[in-house]
mmCIF file of C-alpha atoms and ligand atoms in Angstrom:
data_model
loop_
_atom_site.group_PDB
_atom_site.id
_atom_site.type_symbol
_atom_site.label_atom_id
_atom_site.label_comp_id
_atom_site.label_asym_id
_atom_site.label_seq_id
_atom_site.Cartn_x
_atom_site.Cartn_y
_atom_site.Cartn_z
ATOM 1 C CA UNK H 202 0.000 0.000 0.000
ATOM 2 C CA UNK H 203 1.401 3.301 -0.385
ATOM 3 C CA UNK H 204 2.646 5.103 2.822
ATOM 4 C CA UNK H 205 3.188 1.831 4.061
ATOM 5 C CA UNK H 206 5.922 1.594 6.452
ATOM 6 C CA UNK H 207 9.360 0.472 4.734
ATOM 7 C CA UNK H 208 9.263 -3.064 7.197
ATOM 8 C CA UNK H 209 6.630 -4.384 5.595
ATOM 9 C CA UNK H 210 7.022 -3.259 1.943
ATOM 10 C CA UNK H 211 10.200 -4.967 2.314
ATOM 11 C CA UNK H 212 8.564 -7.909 3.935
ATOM 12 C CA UNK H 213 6.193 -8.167 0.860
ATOM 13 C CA UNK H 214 9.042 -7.575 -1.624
ATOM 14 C CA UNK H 215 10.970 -10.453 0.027
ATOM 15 C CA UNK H 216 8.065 -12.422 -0.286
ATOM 16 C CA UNK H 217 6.691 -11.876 -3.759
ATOM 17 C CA UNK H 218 10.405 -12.708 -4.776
ATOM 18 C CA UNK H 219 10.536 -16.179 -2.859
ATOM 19 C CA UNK H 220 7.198 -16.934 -4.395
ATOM 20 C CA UNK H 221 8.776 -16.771 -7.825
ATOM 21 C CA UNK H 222 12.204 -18.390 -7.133
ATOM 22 C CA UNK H 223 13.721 -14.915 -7.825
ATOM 23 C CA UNK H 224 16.674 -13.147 -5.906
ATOM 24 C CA UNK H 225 15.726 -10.186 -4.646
ATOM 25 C CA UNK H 226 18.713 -8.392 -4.871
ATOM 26 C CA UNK H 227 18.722 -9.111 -8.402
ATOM 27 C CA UNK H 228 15.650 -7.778 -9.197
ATOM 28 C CA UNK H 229 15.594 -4.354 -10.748
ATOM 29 C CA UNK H 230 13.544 -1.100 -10.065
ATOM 30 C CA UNK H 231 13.142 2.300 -10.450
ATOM 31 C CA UNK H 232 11.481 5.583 -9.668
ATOM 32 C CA UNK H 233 8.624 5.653 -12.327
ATOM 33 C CA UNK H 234 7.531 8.909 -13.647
ATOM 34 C CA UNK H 235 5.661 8.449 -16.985
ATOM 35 C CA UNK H 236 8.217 9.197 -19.344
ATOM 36 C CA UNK H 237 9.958 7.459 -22.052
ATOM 37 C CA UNK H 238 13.586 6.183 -20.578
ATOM 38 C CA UNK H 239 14.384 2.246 -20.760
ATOM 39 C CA UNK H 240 17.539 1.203 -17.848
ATOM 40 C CA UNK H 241 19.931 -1.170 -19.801
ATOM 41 C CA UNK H 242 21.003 -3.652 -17.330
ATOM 42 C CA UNK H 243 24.224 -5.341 -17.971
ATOM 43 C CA UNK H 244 25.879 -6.193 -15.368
ATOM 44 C CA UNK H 245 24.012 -9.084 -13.056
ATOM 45 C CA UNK H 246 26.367 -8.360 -9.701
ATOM 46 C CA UNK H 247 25.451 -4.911 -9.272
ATOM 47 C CA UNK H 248 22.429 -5.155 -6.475
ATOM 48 C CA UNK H 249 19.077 -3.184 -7.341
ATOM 49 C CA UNK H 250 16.954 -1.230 -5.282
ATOM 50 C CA UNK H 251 14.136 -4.072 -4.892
ATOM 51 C CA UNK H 252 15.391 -4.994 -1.035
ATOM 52 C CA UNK H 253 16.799 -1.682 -0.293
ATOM 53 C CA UNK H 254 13.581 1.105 -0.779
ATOM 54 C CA UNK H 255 15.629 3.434 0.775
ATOM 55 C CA UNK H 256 18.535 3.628 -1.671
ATOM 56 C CA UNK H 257 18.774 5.395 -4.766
ATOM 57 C CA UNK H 258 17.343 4.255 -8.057
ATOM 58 C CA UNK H 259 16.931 5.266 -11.335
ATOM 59 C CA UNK H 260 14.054 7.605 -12.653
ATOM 60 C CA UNK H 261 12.979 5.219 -15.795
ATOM 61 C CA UNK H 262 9.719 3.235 -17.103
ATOM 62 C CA UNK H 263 11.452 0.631 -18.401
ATOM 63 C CA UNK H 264 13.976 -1.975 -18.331
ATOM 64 C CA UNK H 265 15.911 -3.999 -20.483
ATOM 65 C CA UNK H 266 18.471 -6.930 -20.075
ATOM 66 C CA UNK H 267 19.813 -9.515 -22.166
ATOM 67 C CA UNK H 268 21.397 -11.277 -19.274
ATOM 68 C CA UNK H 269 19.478 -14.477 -17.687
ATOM 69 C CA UNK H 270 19.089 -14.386 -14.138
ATOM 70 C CA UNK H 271 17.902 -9.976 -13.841
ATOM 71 C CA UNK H 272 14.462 -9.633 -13.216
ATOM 72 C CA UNK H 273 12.835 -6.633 -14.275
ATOM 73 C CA UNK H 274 10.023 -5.085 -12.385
ATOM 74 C CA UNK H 275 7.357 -2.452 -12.795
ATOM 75 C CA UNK H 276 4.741 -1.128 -10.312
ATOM 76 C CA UNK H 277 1.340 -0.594 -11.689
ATOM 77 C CA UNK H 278 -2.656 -0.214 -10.825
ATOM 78 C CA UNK H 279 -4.255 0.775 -14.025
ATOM 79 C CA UNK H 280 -1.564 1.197 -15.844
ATOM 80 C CA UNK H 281 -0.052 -1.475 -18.027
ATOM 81 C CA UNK H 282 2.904 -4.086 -17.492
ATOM 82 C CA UNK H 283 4.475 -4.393 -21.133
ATOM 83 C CA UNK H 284 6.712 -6.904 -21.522
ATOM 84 C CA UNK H 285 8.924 -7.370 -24.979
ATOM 85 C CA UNK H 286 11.383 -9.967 -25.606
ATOM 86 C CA UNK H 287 13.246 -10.159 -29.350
ATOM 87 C CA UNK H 288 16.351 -11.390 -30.300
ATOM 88 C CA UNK H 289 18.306 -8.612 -28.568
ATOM 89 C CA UNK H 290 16.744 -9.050 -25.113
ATOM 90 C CA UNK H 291 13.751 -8.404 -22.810
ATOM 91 C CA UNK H 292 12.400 -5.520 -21.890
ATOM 92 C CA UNK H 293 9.726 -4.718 -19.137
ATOM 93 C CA UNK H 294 7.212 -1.022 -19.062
ATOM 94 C CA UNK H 295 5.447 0.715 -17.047
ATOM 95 C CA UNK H 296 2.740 2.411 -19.878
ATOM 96 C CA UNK H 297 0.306 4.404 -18.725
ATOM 97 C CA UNK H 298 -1.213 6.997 -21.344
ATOM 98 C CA UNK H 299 1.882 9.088 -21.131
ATOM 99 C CA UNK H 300 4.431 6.316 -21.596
ATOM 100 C CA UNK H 301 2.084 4.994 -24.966
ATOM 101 C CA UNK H 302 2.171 8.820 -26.108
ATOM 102 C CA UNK H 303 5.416 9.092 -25.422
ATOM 103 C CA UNK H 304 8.319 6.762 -27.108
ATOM 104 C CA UNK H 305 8.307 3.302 -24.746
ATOM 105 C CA UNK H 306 7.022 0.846 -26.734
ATOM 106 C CA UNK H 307 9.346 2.275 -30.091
ATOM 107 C CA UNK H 308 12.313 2.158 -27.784
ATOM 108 C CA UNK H 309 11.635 -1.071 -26.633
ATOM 109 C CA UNK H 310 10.991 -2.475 -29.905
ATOM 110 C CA UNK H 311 14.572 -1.143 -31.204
ATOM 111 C CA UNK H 312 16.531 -2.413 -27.915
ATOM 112 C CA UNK H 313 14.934 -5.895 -27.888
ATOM 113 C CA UNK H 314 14.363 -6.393 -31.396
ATOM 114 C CA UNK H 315 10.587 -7.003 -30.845
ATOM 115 C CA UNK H 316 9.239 -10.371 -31.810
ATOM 116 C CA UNK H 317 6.523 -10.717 -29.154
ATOM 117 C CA UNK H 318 5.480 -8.963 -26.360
ATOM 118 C CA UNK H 319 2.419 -9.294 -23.604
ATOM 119 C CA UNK H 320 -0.004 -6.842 -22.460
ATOM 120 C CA UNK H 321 -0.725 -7.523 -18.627
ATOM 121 C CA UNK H 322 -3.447 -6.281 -16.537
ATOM 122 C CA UNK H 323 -4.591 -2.439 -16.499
ATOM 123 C CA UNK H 324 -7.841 -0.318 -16.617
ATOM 124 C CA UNK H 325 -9.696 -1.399 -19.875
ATOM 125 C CA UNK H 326 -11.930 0.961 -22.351
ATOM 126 C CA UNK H 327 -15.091 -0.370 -19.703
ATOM 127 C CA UNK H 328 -13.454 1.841 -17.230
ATOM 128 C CA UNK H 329 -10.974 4.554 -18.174
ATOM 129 C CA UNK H 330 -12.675 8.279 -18.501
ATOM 130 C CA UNK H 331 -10.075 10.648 -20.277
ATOM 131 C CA UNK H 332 -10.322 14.172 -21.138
ATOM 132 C CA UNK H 333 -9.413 15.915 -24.764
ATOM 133 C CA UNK H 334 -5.949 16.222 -23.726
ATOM 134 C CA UNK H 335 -5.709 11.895 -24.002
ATOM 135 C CA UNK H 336 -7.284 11.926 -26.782
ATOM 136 C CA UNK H 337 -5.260 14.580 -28.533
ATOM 137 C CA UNK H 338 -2.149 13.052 -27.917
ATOM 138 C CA UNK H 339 -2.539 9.502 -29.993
ATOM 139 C CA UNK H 340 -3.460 11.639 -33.437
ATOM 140 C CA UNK H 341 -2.273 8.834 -35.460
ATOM 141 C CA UNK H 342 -3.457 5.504 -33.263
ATOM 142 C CA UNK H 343 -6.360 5.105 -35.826
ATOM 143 C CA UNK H 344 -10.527 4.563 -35.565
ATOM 144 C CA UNK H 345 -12.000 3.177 -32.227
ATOM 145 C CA UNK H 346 -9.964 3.620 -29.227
ATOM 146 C CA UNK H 347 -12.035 6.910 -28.159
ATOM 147 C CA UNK H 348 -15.054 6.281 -27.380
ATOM 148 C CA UNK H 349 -18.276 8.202 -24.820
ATOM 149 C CA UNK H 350 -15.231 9.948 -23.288
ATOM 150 C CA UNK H 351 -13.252 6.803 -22.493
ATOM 151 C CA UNK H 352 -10.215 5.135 -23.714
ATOM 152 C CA UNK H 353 -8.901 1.828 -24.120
ATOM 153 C CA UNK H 354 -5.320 1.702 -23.352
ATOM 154 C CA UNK H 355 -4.967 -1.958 -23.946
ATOM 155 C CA UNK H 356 -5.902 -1.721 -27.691
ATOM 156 C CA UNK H 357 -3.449 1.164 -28.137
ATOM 157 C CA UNK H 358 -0.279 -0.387 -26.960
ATOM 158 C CA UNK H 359 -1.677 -2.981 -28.944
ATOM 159 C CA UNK H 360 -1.234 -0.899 -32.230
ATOM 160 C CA UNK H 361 1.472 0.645 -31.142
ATOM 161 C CA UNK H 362 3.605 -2.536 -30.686
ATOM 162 C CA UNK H 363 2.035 -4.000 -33.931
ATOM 163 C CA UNK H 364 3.208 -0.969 -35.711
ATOM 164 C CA UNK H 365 6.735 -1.314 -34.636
ATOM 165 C CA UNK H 366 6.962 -4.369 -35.961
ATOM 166 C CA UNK H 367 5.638 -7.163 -33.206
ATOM 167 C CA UNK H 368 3.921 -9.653 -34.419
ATOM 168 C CA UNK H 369 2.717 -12.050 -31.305
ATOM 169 C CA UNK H 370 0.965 -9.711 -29.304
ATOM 170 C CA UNK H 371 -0.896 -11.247 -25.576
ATOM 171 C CA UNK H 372 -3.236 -9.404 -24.226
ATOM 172 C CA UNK H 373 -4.912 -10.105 -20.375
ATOM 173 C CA UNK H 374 -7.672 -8.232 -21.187
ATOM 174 C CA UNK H 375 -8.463 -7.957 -17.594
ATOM 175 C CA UNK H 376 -9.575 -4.496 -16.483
ATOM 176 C CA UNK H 377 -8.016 -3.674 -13.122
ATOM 177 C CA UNK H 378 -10.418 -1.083 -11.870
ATOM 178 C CA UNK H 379 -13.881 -3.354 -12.577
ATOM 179 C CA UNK H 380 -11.894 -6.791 -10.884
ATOM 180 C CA UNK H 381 -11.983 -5.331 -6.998
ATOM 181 C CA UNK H 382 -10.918 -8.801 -5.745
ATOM 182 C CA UNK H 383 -7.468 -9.559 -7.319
ATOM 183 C CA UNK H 384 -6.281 -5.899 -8.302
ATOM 184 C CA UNK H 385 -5.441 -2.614 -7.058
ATOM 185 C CA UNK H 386 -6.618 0.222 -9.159
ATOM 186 C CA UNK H 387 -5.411 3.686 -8.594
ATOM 187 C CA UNK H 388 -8.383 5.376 -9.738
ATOM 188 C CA UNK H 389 -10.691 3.110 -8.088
ATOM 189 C CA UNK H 390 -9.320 2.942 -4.640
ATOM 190 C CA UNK H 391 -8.622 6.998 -4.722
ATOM 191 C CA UNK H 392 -4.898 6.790 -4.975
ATOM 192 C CA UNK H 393 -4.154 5.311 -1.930
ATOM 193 C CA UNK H 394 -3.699 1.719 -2.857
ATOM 194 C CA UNK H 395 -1.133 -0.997 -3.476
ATOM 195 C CA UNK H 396 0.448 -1.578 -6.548
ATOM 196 C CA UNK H 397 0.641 -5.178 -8.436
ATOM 197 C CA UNK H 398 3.763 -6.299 -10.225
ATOM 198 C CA UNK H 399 4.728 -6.584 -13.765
ATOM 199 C CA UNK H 400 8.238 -9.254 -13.822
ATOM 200 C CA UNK H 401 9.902 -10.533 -16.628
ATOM 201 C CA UNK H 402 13.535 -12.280 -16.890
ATOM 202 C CA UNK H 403 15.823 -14.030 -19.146
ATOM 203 C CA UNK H 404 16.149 -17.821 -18.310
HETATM 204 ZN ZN1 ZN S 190 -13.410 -1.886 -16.217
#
């Protein structure tokens, strides 16, 4: 939950790590802020932020590895957990409406080499009210997406990922704001809510 107190987030981090087989300390993080910067991890030793909340950490909504072993890990309630894997590596987003406007999914599509990629669990066109200003910022995303002032993210990333050239797209098509029992959603719950996880790693 946010605000929580730093004991217990690092409780659950420990936790959700164990419950994957994952290292924690190799797990990778960062300060998200809706923009458009991917983290290139390369080197496996160097300890992420995961265990340590209070260290530093990158500001970034994205990572990307080609190294097995570095899990990659977004925070998100609404918005969407992108993962991308081509030939040049993996690559995990946090894409919210500002991240799809923005240059994520191209980036990630150049640094992995695309190939496939899997939409996770966010707020779906059922639930997500926009304004003009959402609307006006995806002129080119095509007919269908905007609809009785609401948006649907999922099928956006969708086109966005197909028009960078992947071709096996997944797609949850879970809406994380209508499913109260197995999701946070940030505009649901007000803002003060947990988060769920978005992980990805190389073998
Ligand atoms: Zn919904």
């Amino acid at each position: 939950m946010t605000g929580d107190r730093p004991g217990s987030v690092l409780e659950n981090r420990k936790r959700a790590a164990a419950a994957l087989g994952l290292e924690g300390d190799r797990m990778k993080v960062a300060t998200q802020v809706h923009g458009s910067r991917i983290v290139r991890h390369l080197d496996p030793s160097v300890a992420g932020s995961y265990l340590n909340p209070e260290a530093d950490q990158p500001e970034a909504d994205g990572h990307m590895t080609s190294l097995p072993g570095v899990p990659l890990l977004v925070l998100v309630a609404d918005c969407l957990p992108i993962a991308v894997k081509g030939p040049g590596g993996l690559a995990m987003l946090h894409c919210g409406w500002r991240g799809l406007a923005g240059t994520l999914i191209e980036k990630a599509v150049s640094m992995t080499g695309g190939g496939a990629a899997a939409i996770g669990p966010g707020i779906g066109p059922c639930c997500f009210e926009v304004g003009p200003d959402v609307a006006g910022s995806f002129p080119d995303v095509g007919e269908g997406v905007f609809a009785d002032g609401r948006c649907d993210l999922p099928e956006i990333a969708r086109r966005k990922l197909r028009s960078a050239g992947v071709e096996a797209i997944e797609m949850s098509g879970v809406c994380t704001f209508c499913d109260q029992r197995d999701f946070f959603s940030y505009r649901r719950d007000g803002g003060l809510t947990g988060r769920q996880a978005g992980i990805a790693w190389v073998d």
